[in-house]
């Protein structure tokens, strides 16, 4: 079956990596259903406005997506939306941590479970993780913890879908040129240069580069269970 017959269900397609994934998917002729508070601007994308931190809204969105998909087919569920905060064990906000876990871990699990009946063999579940899915840095406690949990969710999903013909992959980008880096940019060029000095190629990834990698994973069942780091090579330590 060609990619043109596939449906992409994407969270957080309104900007950054999500917007690039949506644009790439539409260019490949795939139907795109985006779930986010703000609309995805990719031509032809179907937008469902939903607060991914709201369990009731997510449950309602699952019903609507299943209606849009209709008959069971090849569906690629891409968990891209994320909640990123600055926190630490020395400055901890339990409610913010709970929101991060909800958006970054619980909602992806709910969406996968809810949409699984629509997913035929050849479908996939793609998690967008982070370099921080497998390392820690100061000042990102909830983000690091939730992105580590996303890797656990990937591994458990692979086991639970054993034998179904549905594969799962976690793509872990490094520093990507998106608005999420604006707080660092605001601190001045010296701070950005320190960040770039950590990257082997001395530049940021583009959202389109990440979208290309995601597109590659959709019909590659050999990657089932893989954690793919895409960070241009980062200095360790």
mmCIF file with all atom_site columns, N, CA and C in Angstrom, residues 1-50:
data_model
loop_
_atom_site.group_PDB
_atom_site.id
_atom_site.type_symbol
_atom_site.label_atom_id
_atom_site.label_alt_id
_atom_site.label_comp_id
_atom_site.label_asym_id
_atom_site.label_entity_id
_atom_site.label_seq_id
_atom_site.pdbx_PDB_ins_code
_atom_site.Cartn_x
_atom_site.Cartn_y
_atom_site.Cartn_z
_atom_site.occupancy
_atom_site.B_iso_or_equiv
_atom_site.pdbx_formal_charge
_atom_site.auth_seq_id
_atom_site.auth_comp_id
_atom_site.auth_asym_id
_atom_site.auth_atom_id
_atom_site.pdbx_PDB_model_num
ATOM 1   N N  . UNK A 1 1  ? 0.851  -1.191 0.000  1.00 0.00 ? 1  UNK A N  1
ATOM 2   C CA . UNK A 1 1  ? 0.000  0.000  0.000  1.00 0.00 ? 1  UNK A CA 1
ATOM 3   C C  . UNK A 1 1  ? 0.887  1.241  0.000  1.00 0.00 ? 1  UNK A C  1
ATOM 4   N N  . UNK A 1 2  ? 0.567  2.237  -0.794 1.00 0.00 ? 2  UNK A N  1
ATOM 5   C CA . UNK A 1 2  ? 1.390  3.420  -0.918 1.00 0.00 ? 2  UNK A CA 1
ATOM 6   C C  . UNK A 1 2  ? 1.172  4.360  0.255  1.00 0.00 ? 2  UNK A C  1
ATOM 7   N N  . UNK A 1 3  ? 2.136  5.248  0.452  1.00 0.00 ? 3  UNK A N  1
ATOM 8   C CA . UNK A 1 3  ? 2.005  6.229  1.520  1.00 0.00 ? 3  UNK A CA 1
ATOM 9   C C  . UNK A 1 3  ? 0.789  7.121  1.315  1.00 0.00 ? 3  UNK A C  1
ATOM 10  N N  . UNK A 1 4  ? 0.404  7.339  0.044  1.00 0.00 ? 4  UNK A N  1
ATOM 11  C CA . UNK A 1 4  ? -0.716 8.223  -0.236 1.00 0.00 ? 4  UNK A CA 1
ATOM 12  C C  . UNK A 1 4  ? -2.007 7.727  0.388  1.00 0.00 ? 4  UNK A C  1
ATOM 13  N N  . UNK A 1 5  ? -2.057 6.416  0.711  1.00 0.00 ? 5  UNK A N  1
ATOM 14  C CA . UNK A 1 5  ? -3.269 5.860  1.312  1.00 0.00 ? 5  UNK A CA 1
ATOM 15  C C  . UNK A 1 5  ? -3.240 5.950  2.829  1.00 0.00 ? 5  UNK A C  1
ATOM 16  N N  . UNK A 1 6  ? -2.141 6.449  3.383  1.00 0.00 ? 6  UNK A N  1
ATOM 17  C CA . UNK A 1 6  ? -1.969 6.456  4.831  1.00 0.00 ? 6  UNK A CA 1
ATOM 18  C C  . UNK A 1 6  ? -2.584 7.696  5.469  1.00 0.00 ? 6  UNK A C  1
ATOM 19  N N  . UNK A 1 7  ? -2.895 7.553  6.751  1.00 0.00 ? 7  UNK A N  1
ATOM 20  C CA . UNK A 1 7  ? -3.360 8.678  7.557  1.00 0.00 ? 7  UNK A CA 1
ATOM 21  C C  . UNK A 1 7  ? -2.336 8.974  8.639  1.00 0.00 ? 7  UNK A C  1
ATOM 22  N N  . UNK A 1 8  ? -1.963 10.233 8.757  1.00 0.00 ? 8  UNK A N  1
ATOM 23  C CA . UNK A 1 8  ? -1.074 10.697 9.827  1.00 0.00 ? 8  UNK A CA 1
ATOM 24  C C  . UNK A 1 8  ? -1.935 11.345 10.898 1.00 0.00 ? 8  UNK A C  1
ATOM 25  N N  . UNK A 1 9  ? -1.845 10.857 12.115 1.00 0.00 ? 9  UNK A N  1
ATOM 26  C CA . UNK A 1 9  ? -2.473 11.522 13.258 1.00 0.00 ? 9  UNK A CA 1
ATOM 27  C C  . UNK A 1 9  ? -1.339 12.107 14.081 1.00 0.00 ? 9  UNK A C  1
ATOM 28  N N  . UNK A 1 10 ? -1.317 13.418 14.173 1.00 0.00 ? 10 UNK A N  1
ATOM 29  C CA . UNK A 1 10 ? -0.173 14.153 14.721 1.00 0.00 ? 10 UNK A CA 1
ATOM 30  C C  . UNK A 1 10 ? -0.619 15.042 15.860 1.00 0.00 ? 10 UNK A C  1
ATOM 31  N N  . UNK A 1 11 ? 0.154  15.077 16.930 1.00 0.00 ? 11 UNK A N  1
ATOM 32  C CA . UNK A 1 11 ? -0.107 16.054 17.991 1.00 0.00 ? 11 UNK A CA 1
ATOM 33  C C  . UNK A 1 11 ? 0.901  17.189 17.885 1.00 0.00 ? 11 UNK A C  1
ATOM 34  N N  . UNK A 1 12 ? 0.431  18.403 18.184 1.00 0.00 ? 12 UNK A N  1
ATOM 35  C CA . UNK A 1 12 ? 1.333  19.551 18.185 1.00 0.00 ? 12 UNK A CA 1
ATOM 36  C C  . UNK A 1 12 ? 1.841  19.938 16.818 1.00 0.00 ? 12 UNK A C  1
ATOM 37  N N  . UNK A 1 13 ? 0.957  19.920 15.817 1.00 0.00 ? 13 UNK A N  1
ATOM 38  C CA . UNK A 1 13 ? 1.379  20.238 14.457 1.00 0.00 ? 13 UNK A CA 1
ATOM 39  C C  . UNK A 1 13 ? 1.308  21.707 14.100 1.00 0.00 ? 13 UNK A C  1
ATOM 40  N N  . UNK A 1 14 ? 1.123  22.567 15.079 1.00 0.00 ? 14 UNK A N  1
ATOM 41  C CA . UNK A 1 14 ? 0.930  23.990 14.785 1.00 0.00 ? 14 UNK A CA 1
ATOM 42  C C  . UNK A 1 14 ? 2.234  24.750 14.576 1.00 0.00 ? 14 UNK A C  1
ATOM 43  N N  . UNK A 1 15 ? 3.353  24.218 15.051 1.00 0.00 ? 15 UNK A N  1
ATOM 44  C CA . UNK A 1 15 ? 4.621  24.936 14.908 1.00 0.00 ? 15 UNK A CA 1
ATOM 45  C C  . UNK A 1 15 ? 5.783  23.971 15.052 1.00 0.00 ? 15 UNK A C  1
ATOM 46  N N  . UNK A 1 16 ? 6.973  24.486 14.774 1.00 0.00 ? 16 UNK A N  1
ATOM 47  C CA . UNK A 1 16 ? 8.204  23.728 15.000 1.00 0.00 ? 16 UNK A CA 1
ATOM 48  C C  . UNK A 1 16 ? 8.268  22.406 14.272 1.00 0.00 ? 16 UNK A C  1
ATOM 49  N N  . UNK A 1 17 ? 8.727  21.385 14.978 1.00 0.00 ? 17 UNK A N  1
ATOM 50  C CA . UNK A 1 17 ? 8.876  20.054 14.388 1.00 0.00 ? 17 UNK A CA 1
ATOM 51  C C  . UNK A 1 17 ? 7.537  19.530 13.896 1.00 0.00 ? 17 UNK A C  1
ATOM 52  N N  . UNK A 1 18 ? 6.483  19.736 14.664 1.00 0.00 ? 18 UNK A N  1
ATOM 53  C CA . UNK A 1 18 ? 5.169  19.244 14.268 1.00 0.00 ? 18 UNK A CA 1
ATOM 54  C C  . UNK A 1 18 ? 4.702  19.836 12.953 1.00 0.00 ? 18 UNK A C  1
ATOM 55  N N  . UNK A 1 19 ? 4.900  21.144 12.773 1.00 0.00 ? 19 UNK A N  1
ATOM 56  C CA . UNK A 1 19 ? 4.511  21.789 11.523 1.00 0.00 ? 19 UNK A CA 1
ATOM 57  C C  . UNK A 1 19 ? 5.301  21.225 10.350 1.00 0.00 ? 19 UNK A C  1
ATOM 58  N N  . UNK A 1 20 ? 6.587  20.958 10.569 1.00 0.00 ? 20 UNK A N  1
ATOM 59  C CA . UNK A 1 20 ? 7.416  20.389 9.503  1.00 0.00 ? 20 UNK A CA 1
ATOM 60  C C  . UNK A 1 20 ? 6.973  18.972 9.158  1.00 0.00 ? 20 UNK A C  1
ATOM 61  N N  . UNK A 1 21 ? 6.603  18.186 10.168 1.00 0.00 ? 21 UNK A N  1
ATOM 62  C CA . UNK A 1 21 ? 6.106  16.828 9.917  1.00 0.00 ? 21 UNK A CA 1
ATOM 63  C C  . UNK A 1 21 ? 4.814  16.885 9.109  1.00 0.00 ? 21 UNK A C  1
ATOM 64  N N  . UNK A 1 22 ? 3.930  17.800 9.475  1.00 0.00 ? 22 UNK A N  1
ATOM 65  C CA . UNK A 1 22 ? 2.665  17.931 8.758  1.00 0.00 ? 22 UNK A CA 1
ATOM 66  C C  . UNK A 1 22 ? 2.898  18.317 7.301  1.00 0.00 ? 22 UNK A C  1
ATOM 67  N N  . UNK A 1 23 ? 3.778  19.290 7.079  1.00 0.00 ? 23 UNK A N  1
ATOM 68  C CA . UNK A 1 23 ? 4.064  19.732 5.714  1.00 0.00 ? 23 UNK A CA 1
ATOM 69  C C  . UNK A 1 23 ? 4.682  18.610 4.897  1.00 0.00 ? 23 UNK A C  1
ATOM 70  N N  . UNK A 1 24 ? 5.613  17.885 5.483  1.00 0.00 ? 24 UNK A N  1
ATOM 71  C CA . UNK A 1 24 ? 6.243  16.769 4.771  1.00 0.00 ? 24 UNK A CA 1
ATOM 72  C C  . UNK A 1 24 ? 5.214  15.680 4.459  1.00 0.00 ? 24 UNK A C  1
ATOM 73  N N  . UNK A 1 25 ? 4.347  15.383 5.398  1.00 0.00 ? 25 UNK A N  1
ATOM 74  C CA . UNK A 1 25 ? 3.339  14.347 5.193  1.00 0.00 ? 25 UNK A CA 1
ATOM 75  C C  . UNK A 1 25 ? 2.363  14.735 4.083  1.00 0.00 ? 25 UNK A C  1
ATOM 76  N N  . UNK A 1 26 ? 1.951  15.996 4.076  1.00 0.00 ? 26 UNK A N  1
ATOM 77  C CA . UNK A 1 26 ? 1.050  16.450 3.018  1.00 0.00 ? 26 UNK A CA 1
ATOM 78  C C  . UNK A 1 26 ? 1.760  16.412 1.660  1.00 0.00 ? 26 UNK A C  1
ATOM 79  N N  . UNK A 1 27 ? 3.037  16.774 1.630  1.00 0.00 ? 27 UNK A N  1
ATOM 80  C CA . UNK A 1 27 ? 3.801  16.716 0.384  1.00 0.00 ? 27 UNK A CA 1
ATOM 81  C C  . UNK A 1 27 ? 3.905  15.280 -0.130 1.00 0.00 ? 27 UNK A C  1
ATOM 82  N N  . UNK A 1 28 ? 3.898  14.316 0.790  1.00 0.00 ? 28 UNK A N  1
ATOM 83  C CA . UNK A 1 28 ? 3.947  12.906 0.420  1.00 0.00 ? 28 UNK A CA 1
ATOM 84  C C  . UNK A 1 28 ? 2.567  12.358 0.055  1.00 0.00 ? 28 UNK A C  1
ATOM 85  N N  . UNK A 1 29 ? 1.545  13.207 0.115  1.00 0.00 ? 29 UNK A N  1
ATOM 86  C CA . UNK A 1 29 ? 0.205  12.795 -0.266 1.00 0.00 ? 29 UNK A CA 1
ATOM 87  C C  . UNK A 1 29 ? -0.594 12.114 0.822  1.00 0.00 ? 29 UNK A C  1
ATOM 88  N N  . UNK A 1 30 ? -0.130 12.218 2.059  1.00 0.00 ? 30 UNK A N  1
ATOM 89  C CA . UNK A 1 30 ? -0.831 11.576 3.166  1.00 0.00 ? 30 UNK A CA 1
ATOM 90  C C  . UNK A 1 30 ? -1.894 12.499 3.751  1.00 0.00 ? 30 UNK A C  1
ATOM 91  N N  . UNK A 1 31 ? -2.943 11.898 4.280  1.00 0.00 ? 31 UNK A N  1
ATOM 92  C CA . UNK A 1 31 ? -3.937 12.670 5.010  1.00 0.00 ? 31 UNK A CA 1
ATOM 93  C C  . UNK A 1 31 ? -3.377 12.984 6.396  1.00 0.00 ? 31 UNK A C  1
ATOM 94  N N  . UNK A 1 32 ? -3.532 14.215 6.848  1.00 0.00 ? 32 UNK A N  1
ATOM 95  C CA . UNK A 1 32 ? -3.001 14.644 8.143  1.00 0.00 ? 32 UNK A CA 1
ATOM 96  C C  . UNK A 1 32 ? -4.144 15.121 9.025  1.00 0.00 ? 32 UNK A C  1
ATOM 97  N N  . UNK A 1 33 ? -4.232 14.530 10.212 1.00 0.00 ? 33 UNK A N  1
ATOM 98  C CA . UNK A 1 33 ? -5.166 14.978 11.235 1.00 0.00 ? 33 UNK A CA 1
ATOM 99  C C  . UNK A 1 33 ? -4.329 15.496 12.388 1.00 0.00 ? 33 UNK A C  1
ATOM 100 N N  . UNK A 1 34 ? -4.444 16.791 12.651 1.00 0.00 ? 34 UNK A N  1
ATOM 101 C CA . UNK A 1 34 ? -3.634 17.420 13.689 1.00 0.00 ? 34 UNK A CA 1
ATOM 102 C C  . UNK A 1 34 ? -4.456 17.679 14.940 1.00 0.00 ? 34 UNK A C  1
ATOM 103 N N  . UNK A 1 35 ? -3.867 17.359 16.090 1.00 0.00 ? 35 UNK A N  1
ATOM 104 C CA . UNK A 1 35 ? -4.480 17.615 17.384 1.00 0.00 ? 35 UNK A CA 1
ATOM 105 C C  . UNK A 1 35 ? -3.630 18.620 18.140 1.00 0.00 ? 35 UNK A C  1
ATOM 106 N N  . UNK A 1 36 ? -4.162 19.816 18.339 1.00 0.00 ? 36 UNK A N  1
ATOM 107 C CA . UNK A 1 36 ? -3.441 20.843 19.099 1.00 0.00 ? 36 UNK A CA 1
ATOM 108 C C  . UNK A 1 36 ? -4.401 21.986 19.402 1.00 0.00 ? 36 UNK A C  1
ATOM 109 N N  . UNK A 1 37 ? -3.982 22.876 20.281 1.00 0.00 ? 37 UNK A N  1
ATOM 110 C CA . UNK A 1 37 ? -4.836 24.018 20.597 1.00 0.00 ? 37 UNK A CA 1
ATOM 111 C C  . UNK A 1 37 ? -4.887 25.003 19.448 1.00 0.00 ? 37 UNK A C  1
ATOM 112 N N  . UNK A 1 38 ? -3.737 25.204 18.776 1.00 0.00 ? 38 UNK A N  1
ATOM 113 C CA . UNK A 1 38 ? -3.674 26.109 17.629 1.00 0.00 ? 38 UNK A CA 1
ATOM 114 C C  . UNK A 1 38 ? -3.647 25.291 16.344 1.00 0.00 ? 38 UNK A C  1
ATOM 115 N N  . UNK A 1 39 ? -4.157 25.828 15.229 1.00 0.00 ? 39 UNK A N  1
ATOM 116 C CA . UNK A 1 39 ? -4.238 25.032 14.000 1.00 0.00 ? 39 UNK A CA 1
ATOM 117 C C  . UNK A 1 39 ? -2.894 24.831 13.324 1.00 0.00 ? 39 UNK A C  1
ATOM 118 N N  . UNK A 1 40 ? -2.789 23.729 12.641 1.00 0.00 ? 40 UNK A N  1
ATOM 119 C CA . UNK A 1 40 ? -1.663 23.460 11.749 1.00 0.00 ? 40 UNK A CA 1
ATOM 120 C C  . UNK A 1 40 ? -1.947 24.157 10.426 1.00 0.00 ? 40 UNK A C  1
ATOM 121 N N  . UNK A 1 41 ? -0.948 24.840 9.872  1.00 0.00 ? 41 UNK A N  1
ATOM 122 C CA . UNK A 1 41 ? -1.144 25.629 8.657  1.00 0.00 ? 41 UNK A CA 1
ATOM 123 C C  . UNK A 1 41 ? -0.799 24.869 7.383  1.00 0.00 ? 41 UNK A C  1
ATOM 124 N N  . UNK A 1 42 ? -0.398 23.611 7.502  1.00 0.00 ? 42 UNK A N  1
ATOM 125 C CA . UNK A 1 42 ? -0.090 22.821 6.300  1.00 0.00 ? 42 UNK A CA 1
ATOM 126 C C  . UNK A 1 42 ? -1.338 22.703 5.442  1.00 0.00 ? 42 UNK A C  1
ATOM 127 N N  . UNK A 1 43 ? -1.170 22.935 4.158  1.00 0.00 ? 43 UNK A N  1
ATOM 128 C CA . UNK A 1 43 ? -2.299 22.915 3.233  1.00 0.00 ? 43 UNK A CA 1
ATOM 129 C C  . UNK A 1 43 ? -3.009 21.567 3.258  1.00 0.00 ? 43 UNK A C  1
ATOM 130 N N  . UNK A 1 44 ? -4.296 21.592 3.526  1.00 0.00 ? 44 UNK A N  1
ATOM 131 C CA . UNK A 1 44 ? -5.090 20.368 3.511  1.00 0.00 ? 44 UNK A CA 1
ATOM 132 C C  . UNK A 1 44 ? -5.131 19.606 4.816  1.00 0.00 ? 44 UNK A C  1
ATOM 133 N N  . UNK A 1 45 ? -4.416 20.064 5.822  1.00 0.00 ? 45 UNK A N  1
ATOM 134 C CA . UNK A 1 45 ? -4.437 19.367 7.108  1.00 0.00 ? 45 UNK A CA 1
ATOM 135 C C  . UNK A 1 45 ? -5.806 19.541 7.768  1.00 0.00 ? 45 UNK A C  1
ATOM 136 N N  . UNK A 1 46 ? -6.261 18.493 8.437  1.00 0.00 ? 46 UNK A N  1
ATOM 137 C CA . UNK A 1 46 ? -7.510 18.531 9.196  1.00 0.00 ? 46 UNK A CA 1
ATOM 138 C C  . UNK A 1 46 ? -7.153 18.858 10.635 1.00 0.00 ? 46 UNK A C  1
ATOM 139 N N  . UNK A 1 47 ? -7.745 19.920 11.165 1.00 0.00 ? 47 UNK A N  1
ATOM 140 C CA . UNK A 1 47 ? -7.404 20.365 12.515 1.00 0.00 ? 47 UNK A CA 1
ATOM 141 C C  . UNK A 1 47 ? -8.523 20.073 13.494 1.00 0.00 ? 47 UNK A C  1
ATOM 142 N N  . UNK A 1 48 ? -8.168 19.443 14.596 1.00 0.00 ? 48 UNK A N  1
ATOM 143 C CA . UNK A 1 48 ? -9.082 19.255 15.710 1.00 0.00 ? 48 UNK A CA 1
ATOM 144 C C  . UNK A 1 48 ? -8.498 20.020 16.895 1.00 0.00 ? 48 UNK A C  1
ATOM 145 N N  . UNK A 1 49 ? -9.199 21.050 17.337 1.00 0.00 ? 49 UNK A N  1
ATOM 146 C CA . UNK A 1 49 ? -8.719 21.837 18.469 1.00 0.00 ? 49 UNK A CA 1
ATOM 147 C C  . UNK A 1 49 ? -8.911 21.045 19.749 1.00 0.00 ? 49 UNK A C  1
ATOM 148 N N  . UNK A 1 50 ? -7.822 20.802 20.460 1.00 0.00 ? 50 UNK A N  1
ATOM 149 C CA . UNK A 1 50 ? -7.904 20.008 21.684 1.00 0.00 ? 50 UNK A CA 1
ATOM 150 C C  . UNK A 1 50 ? -6.788 20.419 22.636 1.00 0.00 ? 50 UNK A C  1
#
